[in-house]
Amino acid sequence: PTMGYRDESGEKVPRSNHLHPAYLPAEAEQIPGITDRRWEGLLKSFHHEMGYGFIQCLELNKHYPDNDVFIHRNQKRHFEQNDTINFAVFINHRGKPQATDLRRPQEEED
């Protein structure tokens, strides 16, 4: 059992809170074969000053050919550019894949 994510004050943070490392917007559309599985990719770039970056995922590019996967600083965790990452996605307000719940490739799901 996991303890769940807690903020700096020790308060439990729900997944619908954008600060949660496994953030999932309450209104996120579920797309079978896309949002109900995990993906693997390379953290291609991260702009620390802007707070976002992109994950290259060749398998997901088959579904979204013109888009790398957006990653926000709140979900980046300890990963750095050129790290291989296992992640889930949701489709963001721009209709593009956004990474969430980042893990090292060898970490298994709960």
PDB file of C-alpha atoms in Angstrom:
ATOM      1  CA  PRO A   1       0.000   0.000   0.000  1.00  0.00           C
ATOM      2  CA  THR A   2       1.219   3.468  -0.854  1.00  0.00           C
ATOM      3  CA  MET A   3       1.034   6.440   1.486  1.00  0.00           C
ATOM      4  CA  GLY A   4      -0.088   8.753  -1.301  1.00  0.00           C
ATOM      5  CA  TYR A   5       1.457  12.067  -2.181  1.00  0.00           C
ATOM      6  CA  ARG A   6       1.703  14.714   0.539  1.00  0.00           C
ATOM      7  CA  ASP A   7       2.649  18.366   0.195  1.00  0.00           C
ATOM      8  CA  GLU A   8       5.349  20.116   2.228  1.00  0.00           C
ATOM      9  CA  SER A   9       2.992  20.553   5.194  1.00  0.00           C
ATOM     10  CA  GLY A  10       2.161  16.825   5.230  1.00  0.00           C
ATOM     11  CA  GLU A  11      -1.351  17.235   3.827  1.00  0.00           C
ATOM     12  CA  LYS A  12      -2.474  14.518   1.424  1.00  0.00           C
ATOM     13  CA  VAL A  13      -2.852  15.839  -2.137  1.00  0.00           C
ATOM     14  CA  PRO A  14      -5.475  14.281  -4.467  1.00  0.00           C
ATOM     15  CA  ARG A  15      -4.500  13.229  -8.015  1.00  0.00           C
ATOM     16  CA  SER A  16      -6.812  15.948  -9.367  1.00  0.00           C
ATOM     17  CA  ASN A  17      -4.478  18.589  -7.854  1.00  0.00           C
ATOM     18  CA  HIS A  18      -1.993  19.823 -10.484  1.00  0.00           C
ATOM     19  CA  LEU A  19       0.850  19.593  -7.923  1.00  0.00           C
ATOM     20  CA  HIS A  20       0.468  15.801  -7.595  1.00  0.00           C
ATOM     21  CA  PRO A  21       3.248  13.873  -9.439  1.00  0.00           C
ATOM     22  CA  ALA A  22       0.564  11.511 -10.834  1.00  0.00           C
ATOM     23  CA  TYR A  23      -1.800  14.392 -11.723  1.00  0.00           C
ATOM     24  CA  LEU A  24      -4.936  13.445 -13.601  1.00  0.00           C
ATOM     25  CA  PRO A  25      -7.493  16.190 -14.297  1.00  0.00           C
ATOM     26  CA  ALA A  26     -10.962  15.221 -13.108  1.00  0.00           C
ATOM     27  CA  GLU A  27     -12.416  15.992 -16.552  1.00  0.00           C
ATOM     28  CA  ALA A  28      -9.728  14.073 -18.501  1.00  0.00           C
ATOM     29  CA  GLU A  29     -11.141  12.049 -21.380  1.00  0.00           C
ATOM     30  CA  GLN A  30     -10.435   8.314 -21.229  1.00  0.00           C
ATOM     31  CA  ILE A  31      -9.144   6.953 -24.556  1.00  0.00           C
ATOM     32  CA  PRO A  32      -8.792   3.150 -24.674  1.00  0.00           C
ATOM     33  CA  GLY A  33      -5.309   2.104 -25.756  1.00  0.00           C
ATOM     34  CA  ILE A  34      -3.887   5.552 -24.904  1.00  0.00           C
ATOM     35  CA  THR A  35      -4.851   6.699 -21.398  1.00  0.00           C
ATOM     36  CA  ASP A  36      -5.339   3.236 -19.877  1.00  0.00           C
ATOM     37  CA  ARG A  37      -1.763   2.014 -20.248  1.00  0.00           C
ATOM     38  CA  ARG A  38       1.852   3.010 -19.600  1.00  0.00           C
ATOM     39  CA  TRP A  39       4.413   4.187 -22.146  1.00  0.00           C
ATOM     40  CA  GLU A  40       8.183   4.410 -22.295  1.00  0.00           C
ATOM     41  CA  GLY A  41      10.171   7.272 -23.748  1.00  0.00           C
ATOM     42  CA  LEU A  42      13.179   9.543 -23.510  1.00  0.00           C
ATOM     43  CA  LEU A  43      13.129  12.906 -21.724  1.00  0.00           C
ATOM     44  CA  LYS A  44      14.253  14.754 -24.844  1.00  0.00           C
ATOM     45  CA  SER A  45      14.289  18.278 -23.456  1.00  0.00           C
ATOM     46  CA  PHE A  46      13.358  20.211 -20.332  1.00  0.00           C
ATOM     47  CA  HIS A  47      13.293  24.001 -20.043  1.00  0.00           C
ATOM     48  CA  HIS A  48      13.789  24.632 -16.316  1.00  0.00           C
ATOM     49  CA  GLU A  49      13.189  28.367 -16.636  1.00  0.00           C
ATOM     50  CA  MET A  50       9.848  27.756 -18.374  1.00  0.00           C
ATOM     51  CA  GLY A  51       8.841  24.731 -16.286  1.00  0.00           C
ATOM     52  CA  TYR A  52       8.125  22.226 -19.022  1.00  0.00           C
ATOM     53  CA  GLY A  53       9.694  19.814 -21.453  1.00  0.00           C
ATOM     54  CA  PHE A  54       9.031  16.970 -23.860  1.00  0.00           C
ATOM     55  CA  ILE A  55       9.326  13.198 -23.862  1.00  0.00           C
ATOM     56  CA  GLN A  56      10.017  11.430 -27.142  1.00  0.00           C
ATOM     57  CA  CYS A  57       7.930   8.255 -27.393  1.00  0.00           C
ATOM     58  CA  LEU A  58       8.059   6.592 -30.803  1.00  0.00           C
ATOM     59  CA  GLU A  59       5.147   4.268 -30.002  1.00  0.00           C
ATOM     60  CA  LEU A  60       2.872   7.151 -28.953  1.00  0.00           C
ATOM     61  CA  ASN A  61       3.984   9.102 -32.052  1.00  0.00           C
ATOM     62  CA  LYS A  62       1.997   6.562 -34.090  1.00  0.00           C
ATOM     63  CA  HIS A  63      -1.163   8.048 -32.535  1.00  0.00           C
ATOM     64  CA  TYR A  64       0.041  11.674 -32.263  1.00  0.00           C
ATOM     65  CA  PRO A  65       2.558  11.987 -35.159  1.00  0.00           C
ATOM     66  CA  ASP A  66       3.266  15.706 -34.797  1.00  0.00           C
ATOM     67  CA  ASN A  67       3.678  15.764 -31.025  1.00  0.00           C
ATOM     68  CA  ASP A  68       6.211  14.719 -28.453  1.00  0.00           C
ATOM     69  CA  VAL A  69       4.667  14.199 -25.014  1.00  0.00           C
ATOM     70  CA  PHE A  70       4.418  17.383 -22.929  1.00  0.00           C
ATOM     71  CA  ILE A  71       5.788  17.175 -19.369  1.00  0.00           C
ATOM     72  CA  HIS A  72       5.088  19.835 -16.715  1.00  0.00           C
ATOM     73  CA  ARG A  73       7.553  20.590 -13.909  1.00  0.00           C
ATOM     74  CA  ASN A  74       5.058  19.375 -11.274  1.00  0.00           C
ATOM     75  CA  GLN A  75       5.182  15.852 -12.691  1.00  0.00           C
ATOM     76  CA  LYS A  76       8.903  15.768 -13.681  1.00  0.00           C
ATOM     77  CA  ARG A  77      10.114  14.492 -10.302  1.00  0.00           C
ATOM     78  CA  HIS A  78      13.874  13.710 -10.246  1.00  0.00           C
ATOM     79  CA  PHE A  79      14.236  12.879 -13.931  1.00  0.00           C
ATOM     80  CA  GLU A  80      16.743  14.681 -16.128  1.00  0.00           C
ATOM     81  CA  GLN A  81      17.255  15.159 -19.858  1.00  0.00           C
ATOM     82  CA  ASN A  82      18.142  11.915 -21.690  1.00  0.00           C
ATOM     83  CA  ASP A  83      16.619   9.699 -18.953  1.00  0.00           C
ATOM     84  CA  THR A  84      14.407   6.833 -20.121  1.00  0.00           C
ATOM     85  CA  ILE A  85      11.026   7.139 -18.403  1.00  0.00           C
ATOM     86  CA  ASN A  86       7.954   4.955 -17.922  1.00  0.00           C
ATOM     87  CA  PHE A  87       4.818   7.144 -17.787  1.00  0.00           C
ATOM     88  CA  ALA A  88       1.071   7.421 -18.185  1.00  0.00           C
ATOM     89  CA  VAL A  89      -0.651  10.109 -20.258  1.00  0.00           C
ATOM     90  CA  PHE A  90      -3.789  12.159 -20.301  1.00  0.00           C
ATOM     91  CA  ILE A  91      -4.976  14.368 -23.126  1.00  0.00           C
ATOM     92  CA  ASN A  92      -4.522  17.983 -22.043  1.00  0.00           C
ATOM     93  CA  HIS A  93      -6.694  21.036 -22.760  1.00  0.00           C
ATOM     94  CA  ARG A  94      -4.868  21.475 -26.100  1.00  0.00           C
ATOM     95  CA  GLY A  95      -5.820  17.944 -27.206  1.00  0.00           C
ATOM     96  CA  LYS A  96      -2.227  16.716 -26.912  1.00  0.00           C
ATOM     97  CA  PRO A  97      -0.680  13.946 -24.784  1.00  0.00           C
ATOM     98  CA  GLN A  98       0.711  15.058 -21.428  1.00  0.00           C
ATOM     99  CA  ALA A  99       2.858  12.805 -19.215  1.00  0.00           C
ATOM    100  CA  THR A 100       1.998  11.982 -15.621  1.00  0.00           C
ATOM    101  CA  ASP A 101       3.002   9.422 -12.981  1.00  0.00           C
ATOM    102  CA  LEU A 102       6.633   9.168 -14.149  1.00  0.00           C
ATOM    103  CA  ARG A 103       8.625   6.127 -13.012  1.00  0.00           C
ATOM    104  CA  ARG A 104      11.923   4.473 -13.791  1.00  0.00           C
ATOM    105  CA  PRO A 105      11.397   1.759 -16.442  1.00  0.00           C
ATOM    106  CA  GLN A 106      12.031  -1.113 -14.014  1.00  0.00           C
ATOM    107  CA  GLU A 107       9.434   0.105 -11.455  1.00  0.00           C
ATOM    108  CA  GLU A 108       6.310  -2.029 -11.554  1.00  0.00           C
ATOM    109  CA  GLU A 109       2.767  -0.739 -11.223  1.00  0.00           C
ATOM    110  CA  ASP A 110       1.138  -1.021  -7.795  1.00  0.00           C
TER     111      ASP A 110
END
